PDB file of C-alpha atoms in Angstrom:
ATOM      1  CA  MET A   1     173.465-143.705 131.118  1.00 61.00           C
ATOM      2  CA  SER A   2     170.584-141.215 131.097  1.00 82.00           C
ATOM      3  CA  TYR A   3     166.958-140.831 130.092  1.00 85.00           C
ATOM      4  CA  VAL A   4     167.904-140.502 126.404  1.00 86.00           C
ATOM      5  CA  ASP A   5     168.816-144.183 126.588  1.00 90.00           C
ATOM      6  CA  LEU A   6     165.066-144.827 126.534  1.00 94.00           C
ATOM      7  CA  ASN A   7     165.355-144.463 122.763  1.00 94.00           C
ATOM      8  CA  GLY A   8     164.818-147.766 121.016  1.00 94.00           C
ATOM      9  CA  ILE A   9     162.608-150.839 120.881  1.00 94.00           C
ATOM     10  CA  TRP A  10     161.166-152.471 123.986  1.00 95.00           C
ATOM     11  CA  ARG A  11     159.189-155.679 124.527  1.00 93.00           C
ATOM     12  CA  SER A  12     157.124-156.908 127.457  1.00 94.00           C
ATOM     13  CA  THR A  13     158.593-159.771 129.466  1.00 91.00           C
ATOM     14  CA  ASP A  14     155.060-161.182 129.822  1.00 91.00           C
ATOM     15  CA  ALA A  15     152.973-161.248 126.653  1.00 83.00           C
ATOM     16  CA  GLY A  16     149.696-160.946 128.598  1.00 86.00           C
ATOM     17  CA  ALA A  17     150.729-158.239 131.050  1.00 91.00           C
ATOM     18  CA  ALA A  18     149.346-155.222 129.173  1.00 89.00           C
ATOM     19  CA  GLY A  19     146.701-156.687 126.890  1.00 90.00           C
ATOM     20  CA  ASP A  20     145.901-159.568 124.575  1.00 90.00           C
ATOM     21  CA  TYR A  21     148.827-158.649 122.346  1.00 89.00           C
ATOM     22  CA  ASN A  22     152.493-158.243 123.189  1.00 87.00           C
ATOM     23  CA  TYR A  23     152.796-154.639 122.084  1.00 91.00           C
ATOM     24  CA  VAL A  24     156.225-153.472 120.994  1.00 92.00           C
ATOM     25  CA  LEU A  25     157.263-150.040 122.265  1.00 94.00           C
ATOM     26  CA  GLU A  26     159.205-147.744 119.978  1.00 94.00           C
ATOM     27  CA  LEU A  27     160.344-144.805 122.125  1.00 96.00           C
ATOM     28  CA  SER A  28     162.029-141.508 121.290  1.00 95.00           C
ATOM     29  CA  ALA A  29     163.048-139.254 124.201  1.00 95.00           C
ATOM     30  CA  GLY A  30     163.526-135.571 123.402  1.00 91.00           C
ATOM     31  CA  THR A  31     165.996-133.258 125.094  1.00 87.00           C
ATOM     32  CA  ASP A  32     163.051-131.113 126.243  1.00 90.00           C
ATOM     33  CA  GLY A  33     161.588-133.934 128.367  1.00 93.00           C
ATOM     34  CA  ALA A  34     159.000-134.942 125.761  1.00 96.00           C
ATOM     35  CA  LEU A  35     158.457-138.584 124.815  1.00 97.00           C
ATOM     36  CA  THR A  36     157.049-139.741 121.476  1.00 96.00           C
ATOM     37  CA  GLY A  37     156.804-143.082 119.724  1.00 95.00           C
ATOM     38  CA  TYR A  38     154.503-145.994 118.971  1.00 93.00           C
ATOM     39  CA  MET A  39     152.916-149.050 120.533  1.00 93.00           C
ATOM     40  CA  ARG A  40     152.843-151.650 117.784  1.00 90.00           C
ATOM     41  CA  ALA A  41     151.230-155.044 117.315  1.00 87.00           C
ATOM     42  CA  PRO A  42     150.434-157.042 114.164  1.00 83.00           C
ATOM     43  CA  GLN A  43     146.808-155.921 114.562  1.00 82.00           C
ATOM     44  CA  GLY A  44     147.544-152.195 114.733  1.00 85.00           C
ATOM     45  CA  THR A  45     149.974-149.355 115.362  1.00 88.00           C
ATOM     46  CA  PHE A  46     149.192-146.588 117.851  1.00 91.00           C
ATOM     47  CA  TYR A  47     150.922-143.268 118.427  1.00 92.00           C
ATOM     48  CA  LEU A  48     152.040-142.447 121.994  1.00 95.00           C
ATOM     49  CA  ARG A  49     153.011-139.201 123.719  1.00 97.00           C
ATOM     50  CA  GLY A  50     154.426-138.586 127.184  1.00 98.00           C
ATOM     51  CA  ARG A  51     156.805-136.712 129.478  1.00 98.00           C
ATOM     52  CA  ILE A  52     159.998-137.588 131.355  1.00 97.00           C
ATOM     53  CA  ASP A  53     161.404-136.371 134.656  1.00 96.00           C
ATOM     54  CA  PRO A  54     165.051-136.595 133.631  1.00 92.00           C
ATOM     55  CA  GLU A  55     166.986-137.493 136.800  1.00 92.00           C
ATOM     56  CA  PRO A  56     166.791-140.329 139.357  1.00 94.00           C
ATOM     57  CA  ARG A  57     166.205-139.240 142.942  1.00 95.00           C
ATOM     58  CA  PRO A  58     169.624-138.809 144.625  1.00 94.00           C
ATOM     59  CA  ALA A  59     168.499-140.885 147.603  1.00 93.00           C
ATOM     60  CA  ALA A  60     167.685-143.762 145.227  1.00 93.00           C
ATOM     61  CA  ARG A  61     171.140-144.012 143.671  1.00 89.00           C
ATOM     62  CA  PRO A  62     173.169-145.876 142.500  1.00 91.00           C
ATOM     63  CA  ASP A  63     170.417-147.823 140.710  1.00 91.00           C
ATOM     64  CA  GLY A  64     167.574-145.293 140.968  1.00 94.00           C
ATOM     65  CA  GLY A  65     164.798-145.147 138.407  1.00 96.00           C
ATOM     66  CA  ILE A  66     163.922-142.277 136.075  1.00 97.00           C
ATOM     67  CA  ALA A  67     160.196-141.471 136.365  1.00 97.00           C
ATOM     68  CA  PHE A  68     158.208-140.968 133.174  1.00 98.00           C
ATOM     69  CA  GLY A  69     154.864-141.759 131.585  1.00 98.00           C
ATOM     70  CA  TRP A  70     152.909-141.866 128.359  1.00 98.00           C
ATOM     71  CA  THR A  71     149.407-142.280 126.963  1.00 98.00           C
ATOM     72  CA  VAL A  72     148.135-144.068 123.885  1.00 96.00           C
ATOM     73  CA  SER A  73     144.576-143.836 122.541  1.00 94.00           C
ATOM     74  CA  ARG A  74     142.814-146.782 120.881  1.00 91.00           C
ATOM     75  CA  ARG A  75     143.784-150.442 121.264  1.00 91.00           C
ATOM     76  CA  ALA A  76     144.074-153.470 119.002  1.00 90.00           C
ATOM     77  CA  GLU A  77     141.782-155.431 121.365  1.00 92.00           C
ATOM     78  CA  GLN A  78     138.225-154.895 120.165  1.00 90.00           C
ATOM     79  CA  VAL A  79     136.784-155.191 123.672  1.00 91.00           C
ATOM     80  CA  VAL A  80     138.636-151.987 124.669  1.00 92.00           C
ATOM     81  CA  ALA A  81     139.131-150.414 121.232  1.00 90.00           C
ATOM     82  CA  GLU A  82     137.490-147.164 122.389  1.00 92.00           C
ATOM     83  CA  SER A  83     139.943-146.353 125.162  1.00 95.00           C
ATOM     84  CA  THR A  84     143.025-144.472 126.290  1.00 97.00           C
ATOM     85  CA  THR A  85     145.766-146.202 128.261  1.00 97.00           C
ATOM     86  CA  GLY A  86     147.991-144.256 130.624  1.00 98.00           C
ATOM     87  CA  PHE A  87     151.350-145.653 131.742  1.00 98.00           C
ATOM     88  CA  ALA A  88     153.351-144.393 134.746  1.00 98.00           C
ATOM     89  CA  ALA A  89     156.797-145.918 134.773  1.00 98.00           C
ATOM     90  CA  GLN A  90     160.386-145.975 135.901  1.00 98.00           C
ATOM     91  CA  TYR A  91     163.343-146.585 133.627  1.00 97.00           C
ATOM     92  CA  PHE A  92     166.232-148.282 135.443  1.00 97.00           C
ATOM     93  CA  PRO A  93     169.355-147.492 133.389  1.00 94.00           C
ATOM     94  CA  GLU A  94     171.624-149.941 135.221  1.00 92.00           C
ATOM     95  CA  ALA A  95     169.320-152.873 134.488  1.00 93.00           C
ATOM     96  CA  ASP A  96     168.129-151.403 131.150  1.00 95.00           C
ATOM     97  CA  ARG A  97     164.554-152.161 132.170  1.00 96.00           C
ATOM     98  CA  ILE A  98     161.205-150.323 132.264  1.00 97.00           C
ATOM     99  CA  VAL A  99     158.720-151.107 135.059  1.00 98.00           C
ATOM    100  CA  ALA A 100     155.269-149.579 134.469  1.00 98.00           C
ATOM    101  CA  GLN A 101     151.823-149.410 136.022  1.00 98.00           C
ATOM    102  CA  TRP A 102     148.914-148.787 133.650  1.00 97.00           C
ATOM    103  CA  ILE A 103     145.285-147.657 133.546  1.00 97.00           C
ATOM    104  CA  ILE A 104     142.992-148.435 130.613  1.00 97.00           C
ATOM    105  CA  ALA A 105     140.155-145.877 130.554  1.00 97.00           C
ATOM    106  CA  GLU A 106     137.405-147.302 128.355  1.00 96.00           C
ATOM    107  CA  SER A 107     134.638-145.199 126.825  1.00 95.00           C
ATOM    108  CA  THR A 108     131.430-145.561 128.854  1.00 94.00           C
ATOM    109  CA  THR A 109     128.264-143.665 129.673  1.00 93.00           C
ATOM    110  CA  PRO A 110     128.409-141.335 132.706  1.00 92.00           C
ATOM    111  CA  ALA A 111     126.537-143.880 134.832  1.00 92.00           C
ATOM    112  CA  ASP A 112     129.098-146.565 134.042  1.00 93.00           C
ATOM    113  CA  THR A 113     132.312-144.655 134.735  1.00 91.00           C
ATOM    114  CA  TRP A 114     132.905-147.063 137.649  1.00 91.00           C
ATOM    115  CA  ASN A 115     133.439-149.719 134.959  1.00 92.00           C
ATOM    116  CA  SER A 116     135.753-147.603 132.813  1.00 92.00           C
ATOM    117  CA  ALA A 117     139.174-148.163 134.361  1.00 91.00           C
ATOM    118  CA  ASN A 118     141.278-151.303 134.596  1.00 93.00           C
ATOM    119  CA  VAL A 119     144.731-151.271 136.186  1.00 95.00           C
ATOM    120  CA  GLY A 120     147.787-153.477 135.951  1.00 96.00           C
ATOM    121  CA  SER A 121     151.556-153.608 135.601  1.00 96.00           C
ATOM    122  CA  VAL A 122     154.071-154.545 132.939  1.00 97.00           C
ATOM    123  CA  VAL A 123     157.863-154.881 132.623  1.00 97.00           C
ATOM    124  CA  TYR A 124     159.712-154.084 129.386  1.00 96.00           C
ATOM    125  CA  THR A 125     163.225-155.062 128.347  1.00 96.00           C
ATOM    126  CA  ARG A 126     165.154-153.806 125.361  1.00 94.00           C
ATOM    127  CA  SER A 127     164.606-155.747 122.153  1.00 86.00           C
ATOM    128  CA  HIS A 128     167.510-156.545 119.845  1.00 73.00           C
ATOM    129  CA  GLY A 129     165.607-158.256 117.062  1.00 60.00           C
ATOM    130  CA  GLY A 130     162.133-159.154 115.832  1.00 48.00           C
ATOM    131  CA  GLN A 131     159.808-159.054 112.878  1.00 46.00           C
ATOM    132  CA  LEU A 132     157.983-155.886 114.002  1.00 48.00           C
ATOM    133  CA  GLU A 133     161.110-153.744 114.142  1.00 45.00           C
ATOM    134  CA  GLU A 134     161.252-152.697 110.496  1.00 46.00           C
ATOM    135  CA  PRO A 135     160.881-148.931 109.846  1.00 44.00           C
ATOM    136  CA  ILE A 136     157.239-147.875 109.538  1.00 45.00           C
ATOM    137  CA  ALA A 137     155.376-144.936 108.110  1.00 46.00           C
ATOM    138  CA  ASN A 138     153.269-142.665 110.279  1.00 47.00           C
ATOM    139  CA  PRO A 139     150.174-144.803 111.064  1.00 50.00           C
ATOM    140  CA  GLU A 140     148.001-141.726 111.550  1.00 49.00           C
ATOM    141  CA  PRO A 141     148.472-139.519 108.472  1.00 41.00           C
ATOM    142  CA  GLU A 142     146.702-136.222 108.184  1.00 46.00           C
ATOM    143  CA  GLU A 143     144.130-137.534 105.725  1.00 45.00           C
ATOM    144  CA  GLN A 144     143.115-140.216 108.257  1.00 51.00           C
ATOM    145  CA  ALA A 145     142.806-137.561 110.930  1.00 49.00           C
ATOM    146  CA  LEU A 146     140.516-135.472 108.757  1.00 50.00           C
ATOM    147  CA  ALA A 147     138.221-138.446 108.174  1.00 52.00           C
ATOM    148  CA  ALA A 148     138.117-139.639 111.785  1.00 53.00           C
ATOM    149  CA  GLY A 149     135.708-138.659 114.521  1.00 48.00           C
ATOM    150  CA  THR A 150     133.523-136.260 112.583  1.00 52.00           C
ATOM    151  CA  ALA A 151     130.889-136.467 115.332  1.00 60.00           C
ATOM    152  CA  PHE A 152     133.367-135.200 117.909  1.00 76.00           C
ATOM    153  CA  ASP A 153     134.479-131.581 117.991  1.00 84.00           C
ATOM    154  CA  TYR A 154     137.980-132.105 119.329  1.00 87.00           C
ATOM    155  CA  THR A 155     138.493-128.335 119.576  1.00 90.00           C
ATOM    156  CA  ARG A 156     136.215-128.475 122.637  1.00 91.00           C
ATOM    157  CA  LEU A 157     139.149-130.039 124.511  1.00 95.00           C
ATOM    158  CA  THR A 158     141.236-126.894 124.069  1.00 96.00           C
ATOM    159  CA  GLY A 159     141.118-124.523 127.015  1.00 96.00           C
ATOM    160  CA  LYS A 160     141.435-124.454 130.788  1.00 96.00           C
ATOM    161  CA  TRP A 161     139.917-127.073 133.079  1.00 96.00           C
ATOM    162  CA  TYR A 162     139.832-126.966 136.911  1.00 94.00           C
ATOM    163  CA  ASN A 163     139.487-129.561 139.641  1.00 90.00           C
ATOM    164  CA  GLU A 164     137.580-128.883 142.880  1.00 86.00           C
ATOM    165  CA  LEU A 165     140.616-127.324 144.556  1.00 85.00           C
ATOM    166  CA  GLY A 166     141.370-125.014 141.657  1.00 87.00           C
ATOM    167  CA  SER A 167     144.312-126.816 140.084  1.00 89.00           C
ATOM    168  CA  CYS A 168     144.269-126.058 136.379  1.00 92.00           C
ATOM    169  CA  VAL A 169     145.056-128.194 133.356  1.00 95.00           C
ATOM    170  CA  GLU A 170     145.399-126.155 130.163  1.00 96.00           C
ATOM    171  CA  LEU A 171     144.916-128.334 127.092  1.00 98.00           C
ATOM    172  CA  SER A 172     145.522-127.772 123.405  1.00 97.00           C
ATOM    173  CA  ALA A 173     144.179-130.492 121.074  1.00 94.00           C
ATOM    174  CA  ASP A 174     145.532-130.964 117.562  1.00 90.00           C
ATOM    175  CA  ARG A 175     144.087-132.680 114.503  1.00 83.00           C
ATOM    176  CA  LEU A 176     146.500-135.617 114.855  1.00 83.00           C
ATOM    177  CA  PHE A 177     144.939-136.675 118.187  1.00 89.00           C
ATOM    178  CA  GLY A 178     147.633-135.109 120.355  1.00 94.00           C
ATOM    179  CA  LEU A 179     147.318-133.046 123.527  1.00 97.00           C
ATOM    180  CA  SER A 180     149.827-130.489 124.752  1.00 97.00           C
ATOM    181  CA  GLY A 181     149.681-127.780 127.389  1.00 97.00           C
ATOM    182  CA  LYS A 182     150.429-127.102 131.041  1.00 96.00           C
ATOM    183  CA  TYR A 183     149.366-128.319 134.454  1.00 94.00           C
ATOM    184  CA  ASN A 184     149.257-125.725 137.218  1.00 90.00           C
ATOM    185  CA  SER A 185     148.842-126.999 140.761  1.00 79.00           C
ATOM    186  CA  SER A 186     148.499-123.444 142.137  1.00 68.00           C
ATOM    187  CA  VAL A 187     146.280-121.316 139.929  1.00 61.00           C
ATOM    188  CA  GLY A 188     147.683-117.911 139.139  1.00 58.00           C
ATOM    189  CA  GLU A 189     151.236-118.792 140.130  1.00 65.00           C
ATOM    190  CA  ALA A 190     153.362-119.221 137.013  1.00 62.00           C
ATOM    191  CA  ALA A 191     156.061-121.038 138.983  1.00 68.00           C
ATOM    192  CA  SER A 192     153.645-123.936 139.458  1.00 82.00           C
ATOM    193  CA  GLU A 193     153.313-124.634 135.720  1.00 91.00           C
ATOM    194  CA  TYR A 194     154.524-127.947 134.303  1.00 95.00           C
ATOM    195  CA  PHE A 195     154.409-129.072 130.678  1.00 96.00           C
ATOM    196  CA  LEU A 196     152.142-131.952 129.688  1.00 97.00           C
ATOM    197  CA  SER A 197     151.785-134.238 126.678  1.00 98.00           C
ATOM    198  CA  GLY A 198     148.976-136.648 125.866  1.00 98.00           C
ATOM    199  CA  THR A 199     146.510-138.149 123.415  1.00 96.00           C
ATOM    200  CA  PHE A 200     142.781-138.475 122.809  1.00 95.00           C
ATOM    201  CA  ASP A 201     140.675-141.075 120.982  1.00 91.00           C
ATOM    202  CA  ARG A 202     140.941-140.609 117.234  1.00 78.00           C
ATOM    203  CA  VAL A 203     137.712-142.504 116.471  1.00 76.00           C
ATOM    204  CA  PRO A 204     135.325-141.609 119.303  1.00 73.00           C
ATOM    205  CA  PRO A 205     132.009-143.381 119.867  1.00 76.00           C
ATOM    206  CA  ALA A 206     128.835-142.270 118.157  1.00 68.00           C
ATOM    207  CA  ALA A 207     127.541-138.969 119.501  1.00 59.00           C
ATOM    208  CA  ASP A 208     124.078-140.403 120.169  1.00 60.00           C
ATOM    209  CA  GLY A 209     125.390-143.236 122.340  1.00 75.00           C
ATOM    210  CA  GLY A 210     125.959-141.104 125.417  1.00 85.00           C
ATOM    211  CA  LYS A 211     129.524-142.330 125.868  1.00 92.00           C
ATOM    212  CA  GLY A 212     132.544-140.225 126.730  1.00 94.00           C
ATOM    213  CA  VAL A 213     135.610-139.706 124.565  1.00 94.00           C
ATOM    214  CA  THR A 214     138.746-141.107 126.172  1.00 96.00           C
ATOM    215  CA  LEU A 215     141.903-139.074 126.680  1.00 97.00           C
ATOM    216  CA  GLY A 216     144.990-138.828 128.855  1.00 98.00           C
ATOM    217  CA  TRP A 217     148.138-136.842 129.536  1.00 98.00           C
ATOM    218  CA  THR A 218     151.416-137.014 131.469  1.00 98.00           C
ATOM    219  CA  VAL A 219     153.304-134.433 133.555  1.00 97.00           C
ATOM    220  CA  GLY A 220     156.949-134.680 134.600  1.00 97.00           C
ATOM    221  CA  TRP A 221     157.282-132.822 137.917  1.00 95.00           C
ATOM    222  CA  ASN A 222     160.370-130.835 137.014  1.00 94.00           C
ATOM    223  CA  ASN A 223     160.577-127.091 136.327  1.00 91.00           C
ATOM    224  CA  THR A 224     162.953-124.179 136.767  1.00 88.00           C
ATOM    225  CA  ALA A 225     161.182-122.592 139.730  1.00 86.00           C
ATOM    226  CA  TYR A 226     160.639-125.622 141.956  1.00 86.00           C
ATOM    227  CA  GLY A 227     163.380-127.917 140.714  1.00 89.00           C
ATOM    228  CA  ASP A 228     163.130-131.644 140.196  1.00 92.00           C
ATOM    229  CA  SER A 229     160.729-133.792 142.213  1.00 94.00           C
ATOM    230  CA  HIS A 230     161.977-136.930 140.390  1.00 96.00           C
ATOM    231  CA  SER A 231     158.378-137.954 139.693  1.00 96.00           C
ATOM    232  CA  ALA A 232     155.757-138.157 136.951  1.00 97.00           C
ATOM    233  CA  SER A 233     151.957-138.391 136.871  1.00 97.00           C
ATOM    234  CA  THR A 234     149.698-139.805 134.161  1.00 98.00           C
ATOM    235  CA  TRP A 235     145.958-139.154 133.910  1.00 98.00           C
ATOM    236  CA  ALA A 236     143.578-141.353 131.888  1.00 98.00           C
ATOM    237  CA  GLY A 237     139.849-140.788 131.604  1.00 97.00           C
ATOM    238  CA  GLN A 238     136.922-139.483 129.596  1.00 96.00           C
ATOM    239  CA  VAL A 239     135.489-136.163 128.505  1.00 96.00           C
ATOM    240  CA  PHE A 240     131.717-135.798 128.429  1.00 94.00           C
ATOM    241  CA  LEU A 241     130.515-132.887 126.303  1.00 89.00           C
ATOM    242  CA  GLY A 242     127.269-131.178 127.283  1.00 86.00           C
ATOM    243  CA  GLN A 243     124.832-129.236 125.147  1.00 86.00           C
ATOM    244  CA  ASP A 244     126.648-126.157 126.390  1.00 87.00           C
ATOM    245  CA  PRO A 245     130.448-126.034 126.900  1.00 86.00           C
ATOM    246  CA  ALA A 246     129.855-124.920 130.494  1.00 88.00           C
ATOM    247  CA  TRP A 247     128.478-128.416 131.167  1.00 91.00           C
ATOM    248  CA  ASP A 248     131.555-130.251 129.846  1.00 94.00           C
ATOM    249  CA  ILE A 249     133.378-132.474 132.327  1.00 96.00           C
ATOM    250  CA  ILE A 250     136.544-134.601 132.347  1.00 97.00           C
ATOM    251  CA  THR A 251     136.672-137.569 134.741  1.00 96.00           C
ATOM    252  CA  THR A 252     140.084-139.180 135.294  1.00 96.00           C
ATOM    253  CA  GLN A 253     142.089-141.654 137.288  1.00 96.00           C
ATOM    254  CA  TRP A 254     145.765-140.853 137.831  1.00 96.00           C
ATOM    255  CA  LEU A 255     148.975-142.714 138.576  1.00 97.00           C
ATOM    256  CA  LEU A 256     151.822-140.925 140.369  1.00 97.00           C
ATOM    257  CA  THR A 257     155.239-142.590 140.161  1.00 97.00           C
ATOM    258  CA  VAL A 258     158.236-141.402 142.186  1.00 96.00           C
ATOM    259  CA  SER A 259     161.846-142.394 141.594  1.00 97.00           C
ATOM    260  CA  THR A 260     162.947-145.303 143.793  1.00 97.00           C
ATOM    261  CA  ALA A 261     165.703-147.873 143.931  1.00 96.00           C
ATOM    262  CA  ALA A 262     164.984-150.995 141.902  1.00 94.00           C
ATOM    263  CA  THR A 263     164.266-152.971 145.086  1.00 94.00           C
ATOM    264  CA  ARG A 264     161.629-150.425 146.173  1.00 95.00           C
ATOM    265  CA  VAL A 265     159.590-150.256 142.980  1.00 95.00           C
ATOM    266  CA  TRP A 266     156.629-151.766 144.883  1.00 95.00           C
ATOM    267  CA  ALA A 267     156.361-148.443 146.761  1.00 95.00           C
ATOM    268  CA  SER A 268     156.750-146.147 143.754  1.00 96.00           C
ATOM    269  CA  THR A 269     153.193-145.592 142.509  1.00 97.00           C
ATOM    270  CA  ASN A 270     150.005-144.057 143.920  1.00 95.00           C
ATOM    271  CA  LEU A 271     146.502-144.142 142.422  1.00 94.00           C
ATOM    272  CA  GLY A 272     143.876-141.401 142.678  1.00 93.00           C
ATOM    273  CA  SER A 273     141.184-139.531 140.793  1.00 92.00           C
ATOM    274  CA  ASP A 274     140.488-136.039 139.487  1.00 92.00           C
ATOM    275  CA  VAL A 275     137.380-134.391 138.013  1.00 94.00           C
ATOM    276  CA  PHE A 276     137.873-131.287 135.868  1.00 95.00           C
ATOM    277  CA  ARG A 277     135.322-128.676 134.819  1.00 95.00           C
ATOM    278  CA  ARG A 278     135.592-125.481 132.833  1.00 94.00           C
ATOM    279  CA  THR A 279     134.652-123.213 135.743  1.00 92.00           C
ATOM    280  CA  GLN A 280     137.273-122.258 138.322  1.00 90.00           C
ATOM    281  CA  PRO A 281     135.901-122.805 141.839  1.00 88.00           C
ATOM    282  CA  ASP A 282     135.722-119.704 143.986  1.00 87.00           C
ATOM    283  CA  GLY A 283     137.658-119.292 147.210  1.00 84.00           C
ATOM    284  CA  ALA A 284     134.724-120.235 149.410  1.00 87.00           C
ATOM    285  CA  THR A 285     134.195-123.520 147.551  1.00 82.00           C
ATOM    286  CA  VAL A 286     137.873-124.441 147.795  1.00 82.00           C
ATOM    287  CA  ALA A 287     137.868-123.572 151.503  1.00 82.00           C
ATOM    288  CA  ARG A 288     134.859-125.838 152.132  1.00 84.00           C
ATOM    289  CA  VAL A 289     136.511-128.762 150.356  1.00 80.00           C
ATOM    290  CA  LYS A 290     139.720-128.294 152.318  1.00 78.00           C
ATOM    291  CA  ALA A 291     137.837-127.898 155.602  1.00 80.00           C
ATOM    292  CA  ALA A 292     136.087-131.216 154.969  1.00 81.00           C
ATOM    293  CA  GLY A 293     139.505-132.826 155.297  1.00 72.00           C
ATOM    294  CA  PHE A 294     139.662-134.547 151.924  1.00 69.00           C
ATOM    295  CA  GLY A 295     142.906-132.849 150.908  1.00 66.00           C
ATOM    296  CA  ALA A 296     143.961-132.247 147.336  1.00 67.00           C
ATOM    297  CA  ALA A 297     142.602-134.224 144.406  1.00 77.00           C
ATOM    298  CA  HIS A 298     146.223-134.506 143.322  1.00 83.00           C
ATOM    299  CA  PRO A 299     149.087-133.969 145.805  1.00 86.00           C
ATOM    300  CA  SER A 300     151.176-130.831 145.748  1.00 83.00           C
ATOM    301  CA  VAL A 301     154.736-130.894 144.480  1.00 86.00           C
ATOM    302  CA  SER A 302     156.028-130.606 148.050  1.00 87.00           C
ATOM    303  CA  ASP A 303     153.932-133.658 148.996  1.00 88.00           C
ATOM    304  CA  ILE A 304     155.364-135.559 146.026  1.00 91.00           C
ATOM    305  CA  VAL A 305     158.914-134.675 147.056  1.00 91.00           C
ATOM    306  CA  ALA A 306     158.271-135.816 150.632  1.00 93.00           C
ATOM    307  CA  ARG A 307     156.780-139.106 149.489  1.00 93.00           C
ATOM    308  CA  GLY A 308     159.691-139.734 147.153  1.00 93.00           C
ATOM    309  CA  GLU A 309     162.256-139.159 149.891  1.00 93.00           C
ATOM    310  CA  LYS A 310     160.358-141.545 152.175  1.00 93.00           C
ATOM    311  CA  TYR A 311     160.336-144.439 149.727  1.00 93.00           C
ATOM    312  CA  ALA A 312     163.394-143.802 147.545  1.00 89.00           C
ATOM    313  CA  LYS A 313     165.812-146.266 149.099  1.00 86.00           C
TER     314      LYS A 313
END
């Protein structure tokens, strides 16, 4: 069995574990490491996008998990309708089970970002029947996309964004509420580039309300230059657009999941935060942050590998 066995329909083992509704997952894993699909409930259908790190960690075999993640923007629950949810998960092929941690990033004002994120966990098992499993049409057709979010210039998401240590996320936003691009943990070094996939809110809050627009993306830490770290990270947060693009800011929380044995899933996931701006910090600024002893906003790939080996089995 392999990561392509993610394809299919999945249901939560606990109807209240990831929201008021027992969302049904419909997943499609691509050979390029991309993940697409839907989260569906009777009250709504929501498009998801993500990335997969394709192999279990060798030290976690024979029942090691495959790390992956996805984001979905909007929710059926009205209390968090203006939100993006990021999932960081492991797929355990032997048990045919998905174990995920999640962050819901709700749209708030800048002063209330402390109240934006909620976290939790959910377990999915494969579904072999059910009334929601009939074929469906695309729930977000192009004409809906054209009508949605006219107060939000989604093209402002496209471009390069930097955290305080200079790591770069390069985003490209499309009219169907999708994000694609690359994450570079070492600016200027092409070997450090990793593909990302994500989503942003298709019906953002009113422009005069002062709230952010929610978004998220996932990276699978696997590339040709550095090999496979058997891990995936998912960011979920908000973008606040200023009067000038130079003032734009993205605030996020992230989940990092490393491949472990099924009995070690409790040790698989870390939580942290990142803030991205359009301006790349200069060398002196980066040096000051490092000298203060706070480390990286997101760990390096070598740190991820070391953590995974520590907790794999």
